[in-house]
Amino acid sequence: MKQIEGGITSVAGVKAAGIHAGIKKTETKDLAIITTDAPANAAGVFTKNSVTAAPVVVCREHLSVPMAQAIVVNSGNANACTGDTGMKNAYRMAALTAEQLDIDADLVLVSSTGVIGQQLPMDKIENGIQIAVDSLGKNKNGTDAAEAIMTTDTYPKSIAVEFEIDGKAVRIGGIAKGSGMVAPNMATMLSFLTTDVKINSQTLQFALTRVVDNTYNLLTVDTDRSTNDTVLILATGNADNTEIVETKGKSYDIFYEALLSVCTELVKMLARDGEGATKLVEVVVKGAKNRADAEKAARAVAESPLVKTAVFANDANWGRIMMAIGKSGAEFDPYQVDVHLGDYLLVKNGMDSGYDEDKATRLFDNDTVQININLRAGESEITMWTCDYSYDYIRINADYRT
């Protein structure tokens, strides 16, 4: 498998556009459209927040028949907590896009991100959709779409890979956004994926759900779960592989691992670009009694404000890590726990290992910090991704609507 250029538009049969429609106060791009040349098999995973944005409702409804030919996305406005008007506007976004593309509205998936509780400026949306459809293309436009879905992100997240199934070249491309309100079970996190792999919709949904559980659902910035979380994938079937119809076997395994790799890289980008972040933090928990306990322990460390601020300060305050593991609810013996910073031992059998403070400080002073925890209570292992908390996290969120 190799990385290639082009993001979502590296996949044959996919076009995209990203433009400024005037939804945001700034002059940045704020509306994107992704299309396929023909209806594609589609799958989606969405927020578990009971306060659910209108576009999520529309997507779930349209995916009752798992086919799609377009995704329309706006940033700057979440269209959440907007009542009947918000629902009508979400359906209207699908209808306007379908009209411009001359396709059925049920084949259009809708997504929004931004401020909650405000109605969409539908005059700007309507004009923007027309401009975006007129701008549909390839190459650069994949990057334009990645830029158009951003809110407080500082850079667009995009990746594409090429690999082989049945000796045939196939591709997966993806973009994502998410900087704050990011927690396990996704967040103000949007990700849109495309592939030319021949795969039926049921198998595609199974693979996507499993990948999300092992990537996006193990990402946390600030513990807050959004109203708009969405991951969508469109499979054009333009590749020459034999169609994947089962959730086992060599072809499925190759596709799953490639999709997992793409989403893992996007998750790392999202964590590294958390609001105010200066470091990507990987929390690896090994030796847990079961997966649930591994996730409890990893989540407690990854979400601890005390751990995250210590990482920002390059402070090897391992007591905060032990505290977080202890409050997690995972079963373990504290005097069996080892904690490494990368491969450097900080904690041995739940106590100070006699580490060198200056060396630990230098290891924390990197743009990627890995905290490795061995509970010695079983065989399960998990990795979560997060970031540090800096002074800018407060500034960004205090100023979000101003």
mmCIF file of C-alpha atoms in Angstrom:
data_model
loop_
_atom_site.group_PDB
_atom_site.id
_atom_site.type_symbol
_atom_site.label_atom_id
_atom_site.label_comp_id
_atom_site.label_asym_id
_atom_site.label_seq_id
_atom_site.Cartn_x
_atom_site.Cartn_y
_atom_site.Cartn_z
ATOM 1 C CA MET A 1 0.000 0.000 0.000
ATOM 2 C CA LYS A 2 1.306 3.453 -0.871
ATOM 3 C CA GLN A 3 0.095 6.981 -0.261
ATOM 4 C CA ILE A 4 -0.862 8.954 -3.353
ATOM 5 C CA GLU A 5 -1.960 12.496 -4.149
ATOM 6 C CA GLY A 6 -5.527 13.644 -4.668
ATOM 7 C CA GLY A 7 -7.445 12.793 -1.488
ATOM 8 C CA ILE A 8 -11.066 11.951 -2.191
ATOM 9 C CA THR A 9 -10.705 12.840 -5.877
ATOM 10 C CA SER A 10 -7.893 10.334 -6.388
ATOM 11 C CA VAL A 11 -10.676 7.760 -6.811
ATOM 12 C CA ALA A 12 -11.936 7.230 -10.366
ATOM 13 C CA GLY A 13 -15.438 8.578 -10.864
ATOM 14 C CA VAL A 14 -15.279 11.114 -8.016
ATOM 15 C CA LYS A 15 -15.372 14.907 -8.318
ATOM 16 C CA ALA A 16 -15.438 17.554 -5.604
ATOM 17 C CA ALA A 17 -15.626 21.278 -5.056
ATOM 18 C CA GLY A 18 -15.178 23.641 -2.148
ATOM 19 C CA ILE A 19 -16.208 27.298 -2.299
ATOM 20 C CA HIS A 20 -17.003 30.344 -0.182
ATOM 21 C CA ALA A 21 -20.769 30.788 0.014
ATOM 22 C CA GLY A 22 -20.827 33.459 2.720
ATOM 23 C CA ILE A 23 -22.023 31.254 5.592
ATOM 24 C CA LYS A 24 -18.973 32.140 7.679
ATOM 25 C CA LYS A 25 -18.125 35.687 8.696
ATOM 26 C CA THR A 26 -14.660 35.280 7.202
ATOM 27 C CA GLU A 27 -13.834 34.882 3.515
ATOM 28 C CA THR A 28 -12.854 31.222 3.919
ATOM 29 C CA LYS A 29 -14.445 28.320 2.063
ATOM 30 C CA ASP A 30 -17.622 27.042 3.725
ATOM 31 C CA LEU A 31 -19.514 24.774 1.298
ATOM 32 C CA ALA A 32 -18.386 21.535 -0.329
ATOM 33 C CA ILE A 33 -19.902 19.046 -2.731
ATOM 34 C CA ILE A 34 -18.582 15.553 -3.445
ATOM 35 C CA THR A 35 -20.107 13.612 -6.332
ATOM 36 C CA THR A 36 -19.758 10.276 -8.089
ATOM 37 C CA ASP A 37 -20.401 9.767 -11.794
ATOM 38 C CA ALA A 38 -23.100 7.191 -11.034
ATOM 39 C CA PRO A 39 -24.938 6.052 -7.881
ATOM 40 C CA ALA A 40 -22.465 4.441 -5.484
ATOM 41 C CA ASN A 41 -22.862 1.980 -2.649
ATOM 42 C CA ALA A 42 -22.833 4.026 0.541
ATOM 43 C CA ALA A 43 -22.484 3.587 4.284
ATOM 44 C CA GLY A 44 -22.479 5.897 7.270
ATOM 45 C CA VAL A 45 -21.864 6.115 11.004
ATOM 46 C CA PHE A 46 -23.284 8.979 13.049
ATOM 47 C CA THR A 47 -23.320 10.716 16.413
ATOM 48 C CA LYS A 48 -24.654 8.930 19.498
ATOM 49 C CA ASN A 49 -25.725 12.251 21.006
ATOM 50 C CA SER A 50 -29.489 12.265 21.643
ATOM 51 C CA VAL A 51 -29.512 15.921 20.536
ATOM 52 C CA THR A 52 -29.154 15.175 16.845
ATOM 53 C CA ALA A 53 -28.700 17.716 14.072
ATOM 54 C CA ALA A 54 -31.136 17.839 11.149
ATOM 55 C CA PRO A 55 -28.605 16.713 8.491
ATOM 56 C CA VAL A 56 -27.852 13.566 10.488
ATOM 57 C CA VAL A 57 -31.562 12.712 10.452
ATOM 58 C CA VAL A 58 -31.681 13.239 6.682
ATOM 59 C CA CYS A 59 -28.589 11.082 6.107
ATOM 60 C CA ARG A 60 -29.965 8.222 8.171
ATOM 61 C CA GLU A 61 -33.220 8.389 6.248
ATOM 62 C CA HIS A 62 -31.566 8.510 2.829
ATOM 63 C CA LEU A 63 -29.235 5.642 3.723
ATOM 64 C CA SER A 64 -32.193 3.362 4.416
ATOM 65 C CA VAL A 65 -31.469 2.536 0.788
ATOM 66 C CA PRO A 66 -27.648 2.424 0.942
ATOM 67 C CA MET A 67 -26.901 4.251 -2.287
ATOM 68 C CA ALA A 68 -25.743 7.823 -2.855
ATOM 69 C CA GLN A 69 -24.349 9.986 -5.620
ATOM 70 C CA ALA A 70 -23.544 13.229 -3.809
ATOM 71 C CA ILE A 71 -22.631 14.694 -0.432
ATOM 72 C CA VAL A 72 -23.275 18.374 0.308
ATOM 73 C CA VAL A 73 -21.558 19.879 3.350
ATOM 74 C CA ASN A 74 -21.583 23.320 4.902
ATOM 75 C CA SER A 75 -19.396 24.691 7.673
ATOM 76 C CA GLY A 76 -20.061 27.677 9.933
ATOM 77 C CA ASN A 77 -23.547 26.512 10.941
ATOM 78 C CA ALA A 78 -24.459 23.137 12.485
ATOM 79 C CA ASN A 79 -28.189 23.244 11.686
ATOM 80 C CA ALA A 80 -28.745 21.632 15.099
ATOM 81 C CA CYS A 81 -31.491 22.517 17.608
ATOM 82 C CA THR A 82 -33.278 24.312 14.776
ATOM 83 C CA GLY A 83 -36.671 22.548 14.850
ATOM 84 C CA ASP A 84 -38.946 22.052 11.858
ATOM 85 C CA THR A 85 -37.304 24.890 9.931
ATOM 86 C CA GLY A 86 -33.919 23.222 10.318
ATOM 87 C CA MET A 87 -35.301 19.923 9.043
ATOM 88 C CA LYS A 88 -36.875 21.620 6.041
ATOM 89 C CA ASN A 89 -33.570 23.342 5.325
ATOM 90 C CA ALA A 90 -31.633 20.069 5.477
ATOM 91 C CA TYR A 91 -34.047 18.459 3.016
ATOM 92 C CA ARG A 92 -33.814 21.610 0.911
ATOM 93 C CA MET A 93 -30.015 21.303 0.748
ATOM 94 C CA ALA A 94 -30.430 17.793 -0.642
ATOM 95 C CA ALA A 95 -33.091 18.901 -3.105
ATOM 96 C CA LEU A 96 -31.089 21.900 -4.350
ATOM 97 C CA THR A 97 -28.012 19.734 -4.901
ATOM 98 C CA ALA A 98 -30.043 17.067 -6.665
ATOM 99 C CA GLU A 99 -31.645 19.674 -8.922
ATOM 100 C CA GLN A 100 -28.262 21.069 -9.959
ATOM 101 C CA LEU A 101 -26.846 17.577 -10.586
ATOM 102 C CA ASP A 102 -30.049 16.235 -12.200
ATOM 103 C CA ILE A 103 -30.298 13.285 -9.813
ATOM 104 C CA ASP A 104 -32.832 12.036 -7.247
ATOM 105 C CA ALA A 105 -32.778 13.943 -3.933
ATOM 106 C CA ASP A 106 -32.691 10.623 -2.047
ATOM 107 C CA LEU A 107 -29.210 10.101 -3.509
ATOM 108 C CA VAL A 108 -27.875 13.222 -1.771
ATOM 109 C CA LEU A 109 -26.388 13.032 1.743
ATOM 110 C CA VAL A 110 -26.217 16.194 3.846
ATOM 111 C CA SER A 111 -23.807 17.305 6.549
ATOM 112 C CA SER A 112 -23.286 20.510 8.538
ATOM 113 C CA THR A 113 -20.847 21.769 11.156
ATOM 114 C CA GLY A 114 -20.485 24.971 13.114
ATOM 115 C CA VAL A 115 -22.503 26.985 15.622
ATOM 116 C CA ILE A 116 -25.538 25.229 17.138
ATOM 117 C CA GLY A 117 -28.968 26.849 17.309
ATOM 118 C CA GLN A 118 -28.893 29.152 14.296
ATOM 119 C CA GLN A 119 -30.894 28.734 11.108
ATOM 120 C CA LEU A 120 -29.020 28.225 7.865
ATOM 121 C CA PRO A 121 -28.873 31.232 5.508
ATOM 122 C CA MET A 122 -30.652 29.386 2.731
ATOM 123 C CA ASP A 123 -30.216 32.145 0.162
ATOM 124 C CA LYS A 124 -26.436 31.795 0.526
ATOM 125 C CA ILE A 125 -26.697 27.990 0.587
ATOM 126 C CA GLU A 126 -28.719 27.950 -2.633
ATOM 127 C CA ASN A 127 -26.316 30.249 -4.444
ATOM 128 C CA GLY A 128 -23.330 28.359 -3.044
ATOM 129 C CA ILE A 129 -24.595 24.979 -4.232
ATOM 130 C CA GLN A 130 -24.969 26.312 -7.763
ATOM 131 C CA ILE A 131 -21.433 27.751 -7.710
ATOM 132 C CA ALA A 132 -20.010 24.525 -6.237
ATOM 133 C CA VAL A 133 -21.662 22.325 -8.865
ATOM 134 C CA ASP A 134 -20.315 24.594 -11.588
ATOM 135 C CA SER A 135 -16.858 24.220 -9.994
ATOM 136 C CA LEU A 136 -16.821 20.428 -9.790
ATOM 137 C CA GLY A 137 -13.522 18.988 -10.893
ATOM 138 C CA LYS A 138 -10.602 16.895 -9.790
ATOM 139 C CA ASN A 139 -7.060 17.365 -8.474
ATOM 140 C CA LYS A 140 -7.026 20.670 -6.553
ATOM 141 C CA ASN A 141 -10.741 20.511 -5.826
ATOM 142 C CA GLY A 142 -10.272 17.618 -3.425
ATOM 143 C CA THR A 143 -8.207 19.978 -1.296
ATOM 144 C CA ASP A 144 -10.808 22.711 -1.741
ATOM 145 C CA ALA A 145 -13.472 20.383 -0.308
ATOM 146 C CA ALA A 146 -11.218 19.515 2.643
ATOM 147 C CA GLU A 147 -10.790 23.240 3.330
ATOM 148 C CA ALA A 148 -14.504 23.994 2.997
ATOM 149 C CA ILE A 149 -15.553 21.616 5.797
ATOM 150 C CA MET A 150 -13.174 23.165 8.367
ATOM 151 C CA THR A 151 -14.295 25.186 11.392
ATOM 152 C CA THR A 152 -11.576 25.857 13.996
ATOM 153 C CA ASP A 153 -9.181 23.471 12.228
ATOM 154 C CA THR A 154 -5.897 25.111 11.320
ATOM 155 C CA TYR A 155 -5.235 22.985 8.243
ATOM 156 C CA PRO A 156 -7.171 20.606 5.936
ATOM 157 C CA LYS A 157 -6.944 16.858 6.573
ATOM 158 C CA SER A 158 -6.688 14.704 3.470
ATOM 159 C CA ILE A 159 -5.151 11.377 2.474
ATOM 160 C CA ALA A 160 -5.345 8.778 -0.288
ATOM 161 C CA VAL A 161 -3.825 5.324 -0.712
ATOM 162 C CA GLU A 162 -3.453 2.824 -3.515
ATOM 163 C CA PHE A 163 -3.208 -0.931 -2.986
ATOM 164 C CA GLU A 164 -4.130 -4.174 -4.722
ATOM 165 C CA ILE A 165 -7.029 -6.603 -4.462
ATOM 166 C CA ASP A 166 -7.064 -9.628 -6.799
ATOM 167 C CA GLY A 167 -3.947 -8.142 -8.369
ATOM 168 C CA LYS A 168 -5.939 -5.063 -9.394
ATOM 169 C CA ALA A 169 -5.061 -1.503 -8.298
ATOM 170 C CA VAL A 170 -7.706 0.053 -6.050
ATOM 171 C CA ARG A 171 -7.879 3.305 -4.102
ATOM 172 C CA ILE A 172 -9.331 4.880 -0.967
ATOM 173 C CA GLY A 173 -9.369 8.632 -0.357
ATOM 174 C CA GLY A 174 -10.530 10.576 2.646
ATOM 175 C CA ILE A 175 -10.934 14.012 4.189
ATOM 176 C CA ALA A 176 -11.876 14.982 7.727
ATOM 177 C CA LYS A 177 -12.418 17.948 10.011
ATOM 178 C CA GLY A 178 -12.615 18.279 13.757
ATOM 179 C CA SER A 179 -10.743 20.379 16.242
ATOM 180 C CA GLY A 180 -13.000 20.878 19.261
ATOM 181 C CA MET A 181 -16.078 19.183 20.726
ATOM 182 C CA VAL A 182 -14.223 15.971 19.950
ATOM 183 C CA ALA A 183 -14.675 12.901 22.161
ATOM 184 C CA PRO A 184 -15.068 9.125 21.897
ATOM 185 C CA ASN A 185 -18.096 8.131 19.862
ATOM 186 C CA MET A 186 -16.992 10.808 17.434
ATOM 187 C CA ALA A 187 -17.337 14.519 17.901
ATOM 188 C CA THR A 188 -17.795 17.697 15.867
ATOM 189 C CA MET A 189 -16.024 15.372 13.570
ATOM 190 C CA LEU A 190 -16.878 14.926 9.926
ATOM 191 C CA SER A 191 -15.129 12.510 7.605
ATOM 192 C CA PHE A 192 -15.917 11.695 4.005
ATOM 193 C CA LEU A 193 -14.331 8.723 2.261
ATOM 194 C CA THR A 194 -14.369 7.463 -1.302
ATOM 195 C CA THR A 195 -13.186 4.227 -2.863
ATOM 196 C CA ASP A 196 -13.341 2.539 -6.254
ATOM 197 C CA VAL A 197 -13.402 -0.945 -4.686
ATOM 198 C CA LYS A 198 -16.231 -3.226 -5.781
ATOM 199 C CA ILE A 199 -17.976 -4.065 -2.487
ATOM 200 C CA ASN A 200 -21.630 -4.524 -1.669
ATOM 201 C CA SER A 201 -23.328 -2.058 0.660
ATOM 202 C CA GLN A 202 -23.835 -4.461 3.579
ATOM 203 C CA THR A 203 -20.153 -5.416 3.667
ATOM 204 C CA LEU A 204 -19.170 -1.771 3.256
ATOM 205 C CA GLN A 205 -21.300 -0.779 6.254
ATOM 206 C CA PHE A 206 -19.855 -3.606 8.356
ATOM 207 C CA ALA A 207 -16.295 -2.565 7.528
ATOM 208 C CA LEU A 208 -16.949 1.137 8.150
ATOM 209 C CA THR A 209 -18.606 0.524 11.520
ATOM 210 C CA ARG A 210 -15.719 -1.652 12.632
ATOM 211 C CA VAL A 211 -13.135 0.883 11.440
ATOM 212 C CA VAL A 212 -14.925 3.761 13.198
ATOM 213 C CA ASP A 213 -14.924 1.788 16.451
ATOM 214 C CA ASN A 214 -11.146 1.412 16.169
ATOM 215 C CA THR A 215 -10.294 4.939 15.009
ATOM 216 C CA TYR A 216 -12.707 7.855 15.293
ATOM 217 C CA ASN A 217 -14.353 6.427 18.412
ATOM 218 C CA LEU A 218 -10.913 6.312 20.058
ATOM 219 C CA LEU A 219 -10.238 10.000 19.432
ATOM 220 C CA THR A 220 -10.745 12.606 22.145
ATOM 221 C CA VAL A 221 -9.843 16.256 22.444
ATOM 222 C CA ASP A 222 -12.154 17.627 25.120
ATOM 223 C CA THR A 223 -14.737 14.934 26.149
ATOM 224 C CA ASP A 224 -17.653 16.784 24.487
ATOM 225 C CA ARG A 225 -19.747 14.721 22.072
ATOM 226 C CA SER A 226 -21.221 16.684 19.173
ATOM 227 C CA THR A 227 -24.675 16.788 17.633
ATOM 228 C CA ASN A 228 -23.392 16.413 14.071
ATOM 229 C CA ASP A 229 -20.800 13.601 13.960
ATOM 230 C CA THR A 230 -20.792 11.945 10.566
ATOM 231 C CA VAL A 231 -18.583 9.482 8.689
ATOM 232 C CA LEU A 232 -19.686 8.620 5.157
ATOM 233 C CA ILE A 233 -18.131 6.429 2.492
ATOM 234 C CA LEU A 234 -19.046 6.131 -1.182
ATOM 235 C CA ALA A 235 -17.872 3.081 -3.145
ATOM 236 C CA THR A 236 -18.032 3.638 -6.902
ATOM 237 C CA GLY A 237 -17.151 0.056 -7.837
ATOM 238 C CA ASN A 238 -15.016 1.300 -10.742
ATOM 239 C CA ALA A 239 -12.090 -0.992 -9.910
ATOM 240 C CA ASP A 240 -11.656 -4.381 -11.562
ATOM 241 C CA ASN A 241 -11.573 -6.509 -8.398
ATOM 242 C CA THR A 242 -14.097 -9.285 -7.832
ATOM 243 C CA GLU A 243 -16.912 -7.779 -5.752
ATOM 244 C CA ILE A 244 -16.427 -8.197 -2.008
ATOM 245 C CA VAL A 245 -19.653 -9.656 -0.633
ATOM 246 C CA GLU A 246 -18.556 -11.279 2.641
ATOM 247 C CA THR A 247 -17.072 -9.889 5.855
ATOM 248 C CA LYS A 248 -14.236 -12.388 5.786
ATOM 249 C CA GLY A 249 -11.629 -13.633 3.368
ATOM 250 C CA LYS A 250 -8.466 -12.190 1.860
ATOM 251 C CA SER A 251 -10.083 -9.436 -0.226
ATOM 252 C CA TYR A 252 -12.191 -8.165 2.664
ATOM 253 C CA ASP A 253 -9.195 -8.223 5.010
ATOM 254 C CA ILE A 254 -7.073 -6.215 2.562
ATOM 255 C CA PHE A 255 -9.830 -3.623 2.121
ATOM 256 C CA TYR A 256 -10.477 -3.385 5.855
ATOM 257 C CA GLU A 257 -6.807 -2.871 6.694
ATOM 258 C CA ALA A 258 -6.473 -0.161 4.038
ATOM 259 C CA LEU A 259 -9.588 1.641 5.278
ATOM 260 C CA LEU A 260 -8.326 1.309 8.852
ATOM 261 C CA SER A 261 -4.991 2.811 7.821
ATOM 262 C CA VAL A 262 -6.627 5.776 6.066
ATOM 263 C CA CYS A 263 -8.882 6.554 9.023
ATOM 264 C CA THR A 264 -6.052 6.107 11.547
ATOM 265 C CA GLU A 265 -3.974 8.695 9.704
ATOM 266 C CA LEU A 266 -6.936 11.086 9.594
ATOM 267 C CA VAL A 267 -7.502 10.571 13.328
ATOM 268 C CA LYS A 268 -3.874 11.429 14.051
ATOM 269 C CA MET A 269 -4.256 14.621 12.008
ATOM 270 C CA LEU A 270 -7.413 15.494 13.934
ATOM 271 C CA ALA A 271 -5.785 14.925 17.313
ATOM 272 C CA ARG A 272 -2.663 16.857 16.340
ATOM 273 C CA ASP A 273 -4.876 19.797 15.311
ATOM 274 C CA GLY A 274 -7.072 19.816 18.422
ATOM 275 C CA GLU A 275 -8.026 23.305 19.521
ATOM 276 C CA GLY A 276 -4.910 24.986 20.849
ATOM 277 C CA ALA A 277 -2.919 21.748 20.601
ATOM 278 C CA THR A 278 0.858 21.728 20.478
ATOM 279 C CA LYS A 279 1.297 17.927 20.596
ATOM 280 C CA LEU A 280 -0.283 14.714 19.407
ATOM 281 C CA VAL A 281 -0.657 12.323 22.357
ATOM 282 C CA GLU A 282 -1.025 8.566 21.880
ATOM 283 C CA VAL A 283 -2.192 6.639 24.933
ATOM 284 C CA VAL A 284 -1.494 2.925 24.614
ATOM 285 C CA VAL A 285 -2.898 0.571 27.252
ATOM 286 C CA LYS A 286 -1.671 -3.037 27.259
ATOM 287 C CA GLY A 287 -2.288 -5.957 29.585
ATOM 288 C CA ALA A 288 -5.914 -5.070 30.334
ATOM 289 C CA LYS A 289 -8.394 -7.692 31.525
ATOM 290 C CA ASN A 290 -10.577 -7.066 28.436
ATOM 291 C CA ARG A 291 -11.124 -4.477 25.710
ATOM 292 C CA ALA A 292 -13.647 -2.566 27.811
ATOM 293 C CA ASP A 293 -11.129 -2.137 30.629
ATOM 294 C CA ALA A 294 -8.396 -1.160 28.171
ATOM 295 C CA GLU A 295 -10.633 1.560 26.763
ATOM 296 C CA LYS A 296 -11.687 2.751 30.228
ATOM 297 C CA ALA A 297 -8.088 3.204 31.292
ATOM 298 C CA ALA A 298 -6.947 4.796 28.032
ATOM 299 C CA ARG A 299 -9.926 7.158 27.934
ATOM 300 C CA ALA A 300 -9.391 8.280 31.542
ATOM 301 C CA VAL A 301 -5.781 9.210 30.795
ATOM 302 C CA ALA A 302 -6.515 10.768 27.396
ATOM 303 C CA GLU A 303 -9.348 12.907 28.797
ATOM 304 C CA SER A 304 -7.711 13.990 32.048
ATOM 305 C CA PRO A 305 -7.192 17.780 32.053
ATOM 306 C CA LEU A 306 -4.385 17.281 34.571
ATOM 307 C CA VAL A 307 -2.559 14.838 32.300
ATOM 308 C CA LYS A 308 -3.127 16.998 29.223
ATOM 309 C CA THR A 309 -1.850 20.166 30.901
ATOM 310 C CA ALA A 310 1.196 18.300 32.250
ATOM 311 C CA VAL A 311 1.993 17.155 28.705
ATOM 312 C CA PHE A 312 1.732 20.753 27.506
ATOM 313 C CA ALA A 313 4.157 21.828 30.244
ATOM 314 C CA ASN A 314 6.642 18.983 29.513
ATOM 315 C CA ASP A 315 6.052 17.879 33.114
ATOM 316 C CA ALA A 316 6.705 14.172 33.754
ATOM 317 C CA ASN A 317 4.096 14.162 36.526
ATOM 318 C CA TRP A 318 3.356 10.435 36.329
ATOM 319 C CA GLY A 319 1.181 10.608 39.443
ATOM 320 C CA ARG A 320 -1.519 12.217 37.296
ATOM 321 C CA ILE A 321 -1.388 9.231 34.936
ATOM 322 C CA MET A 322 -1.750 6.781 37.844
ATOM 323 C CA MET A 323 -4.604 8.868 39.237
ATOM 324 C CA ALA A 324 -6.436 8.774 35.912
ATOM 325 C CA ILE A 325 -6.013 5.005 35.518
ATOM 326 C CA GLY A 326 -7.284 4.523 39.046
ATOM 327 C CA LYS A 327 -10.481 6.498 38.515
ATOM 328 C CA SER A 328 -11.250 4.716 35.232
ATOM 329 C CA GLY A 329 -13.094 1.722 36.673
ATOM 330 C CA ALA A 330 -10.733 -0.779 35.022
ATOM 331 C CA GLU A 331 -9.722 -3.773 37.126
ATOM 332 C CA PHE A 332 -5.993 -4.014 37.929
ATOM 333 C CA ASP A 333 -3.484 -4.132 40.759
ATOM 334 C CA PRO A 334 -1.858 -0.683 41.114
ATOM 335 C CA TYR A 335 1.402 -2.317 42.182
ATOM 336 C CA GLN A 336 1.631 -4.223 38.913
ATOM 337 C CA VAL A 337 1.422 -1.169 36.635
ATOM 338 C CA ASP A 338 4.308 0.034 34.470
ATOM 339 C CA VAL A 339 4.225 3.359 32.611
ATOM 340 C CA HIS A 340 6.648 4.260 29.831
ATOM 341 C CA LEU A 341 7.072 7.544 27.995
ATOM 342 C CA GLY A 342 7.806 6.072 24.594
ATOM 343 C CA ASP A 343 10.229 3.323 25.619
ATOM 344 C CA TYR A 344 11.553 5.204 28.680
ATOM 345 C CA LEU A 345 10.362 3.768 32.011
ATOM 346 C CA LEU A 346 8.722 6.280 34.385
ATOM 347 C CA VAL A 347 6.732 3.962 36.654
ATOM 348 C CA LYS A 348 7.709 0.451 37.738
ATOM 349 C CA ASN A 349 5.198 -1.646 39.691
ATOM 350 C CA GLY A 350 3.103 1.438 40.398
ATOM 351 C CA MET A 351 6.005 3.454 41.849
ATOM 352 C CA ASP A 352 8.747 5.843 40.779
ATOM 353 C CA SER A 353 11.222 3.937 38.591
ATOM 354 C CA GLY A 354 14.087 6.232 39.512
ATOM 355 C CA TYR A 355 13.922 7.918 36.109
ATOM 356 C CA ASP A 356 15.956 10.993 35.195
ATOM 357 C CA GLU A 357 13.710 14.083 35.359
ATOM 358 C CA ASP A 358 15.670 16.048 32.769
ATOM 359 C CA LYS A 359 15.536 13.198 30.244
ATOM 360 C CA ALA A 360 11.794 12.755 30.784
ATOM 361 C CA THR A 361 11.264 16.492 30.293
ATOM 362 C CA ARG A 362 13.157 16.372 27.003
ATOM 363 C CA LEU A 363 11.057 13.411 25.829
ATOM 364 C CA PHE A 364 7.858 15.323 26.589
ATOM 365 C CA ASP A 365 9.179 18.230 24.524
ATOM 366 C CA ASN A 366 8.260 16.593 21.196
ATOM 367 C CA ASP A 367 5.345 17.122 18.841
ATOM 368 C CA THR A 368 4.281 13.490 19.396
ATOM 369 C CA VAL A 369 4.130 12.012 22.897
ATOM 370 C CA GLN A 370 3.359 8.331 23.494
ATOM 371 C CA ILE A 371 2.242 7.200 26.938
ATOM 372 C CA ASN A 372 2.525 3.405 27.222
ATOM 373 C CA ILE A 373 0.712 1.760 30.125
ATOM 374 C CA ASN A 374 0.899 -1.925 31.030
ATOM 375 C CA LEU A 375 -1.772 -2.943 33.572
ATOM 376 C CA ARG A 376 -0.541 -6.555 33.767
ATOM 377 C CA ALA A 377 -4.116 -7.736 34.290
ATOM 378 C CA GLY A 378 -4.777 -9.563 31.014
ATOM 379 C CA GLU A 379 -4.078 -9.617 27.293
ATOM 380 C CA SER A 380 -6.185 -6.776 25.828
ATOM 381 C CA GLU A 381 -4.675 -3.681 24.239
ATOM 382 C CA ILE A 382 -5.982 -0.413 22.804
ATOM 383 C CA THR A 383 -4.653 2.911 21.499
ATOM 384 C CA MET A 384 -6.401 6.259 21.894
ATOM 385 C CA TRP A 385 -5.422 9.590 20.385
ATOM 386 C CA THR A 386 -5.676 12.998 21.993
ATOM 387 C CA CYS A 387 -3.706 16.242 22.365
ATOM 388 C CA ASP A 388 -2.416 18.478 25.104
ATOM 389 C CA TYR A 389 -4.319 21.402 26.638
ATOM 390 C CA SER A 390 -2.665 24.761 26.071
ATOM 391 C CA TYR A 391 -3.597 28.327 26.944
ATOM 392 C CA ASP A 392 -5.036 28.683 23.447
ATOM 393 C CA TYR A 393 -7.733 26.063 24.103
ATOM 394 C CA ILE A 394 -9.450 28.494 26.475
ATOM 395 C CA ARG A 395 -8.976 31.449 24.125
ATOM 396 C CA ILE A 396 -10.370 29.621 21.081
ATOM 397 C CA ASN A 397 -13.483 28.398 22.851
ATOM 398 C CA ALA A 398 -14.082 31.629 24.745
ATOM 399 C CA ASP A 399 -13.995 33.523 21.451
ATOM 400 C CA TYR A 400 -15.866 30.918 19.343
ATOM 401 C CA ARG A 401 -18.983 33.006 18.607
ATOM 402 C CA THR A 402 -17.370 36.448 18.744
#
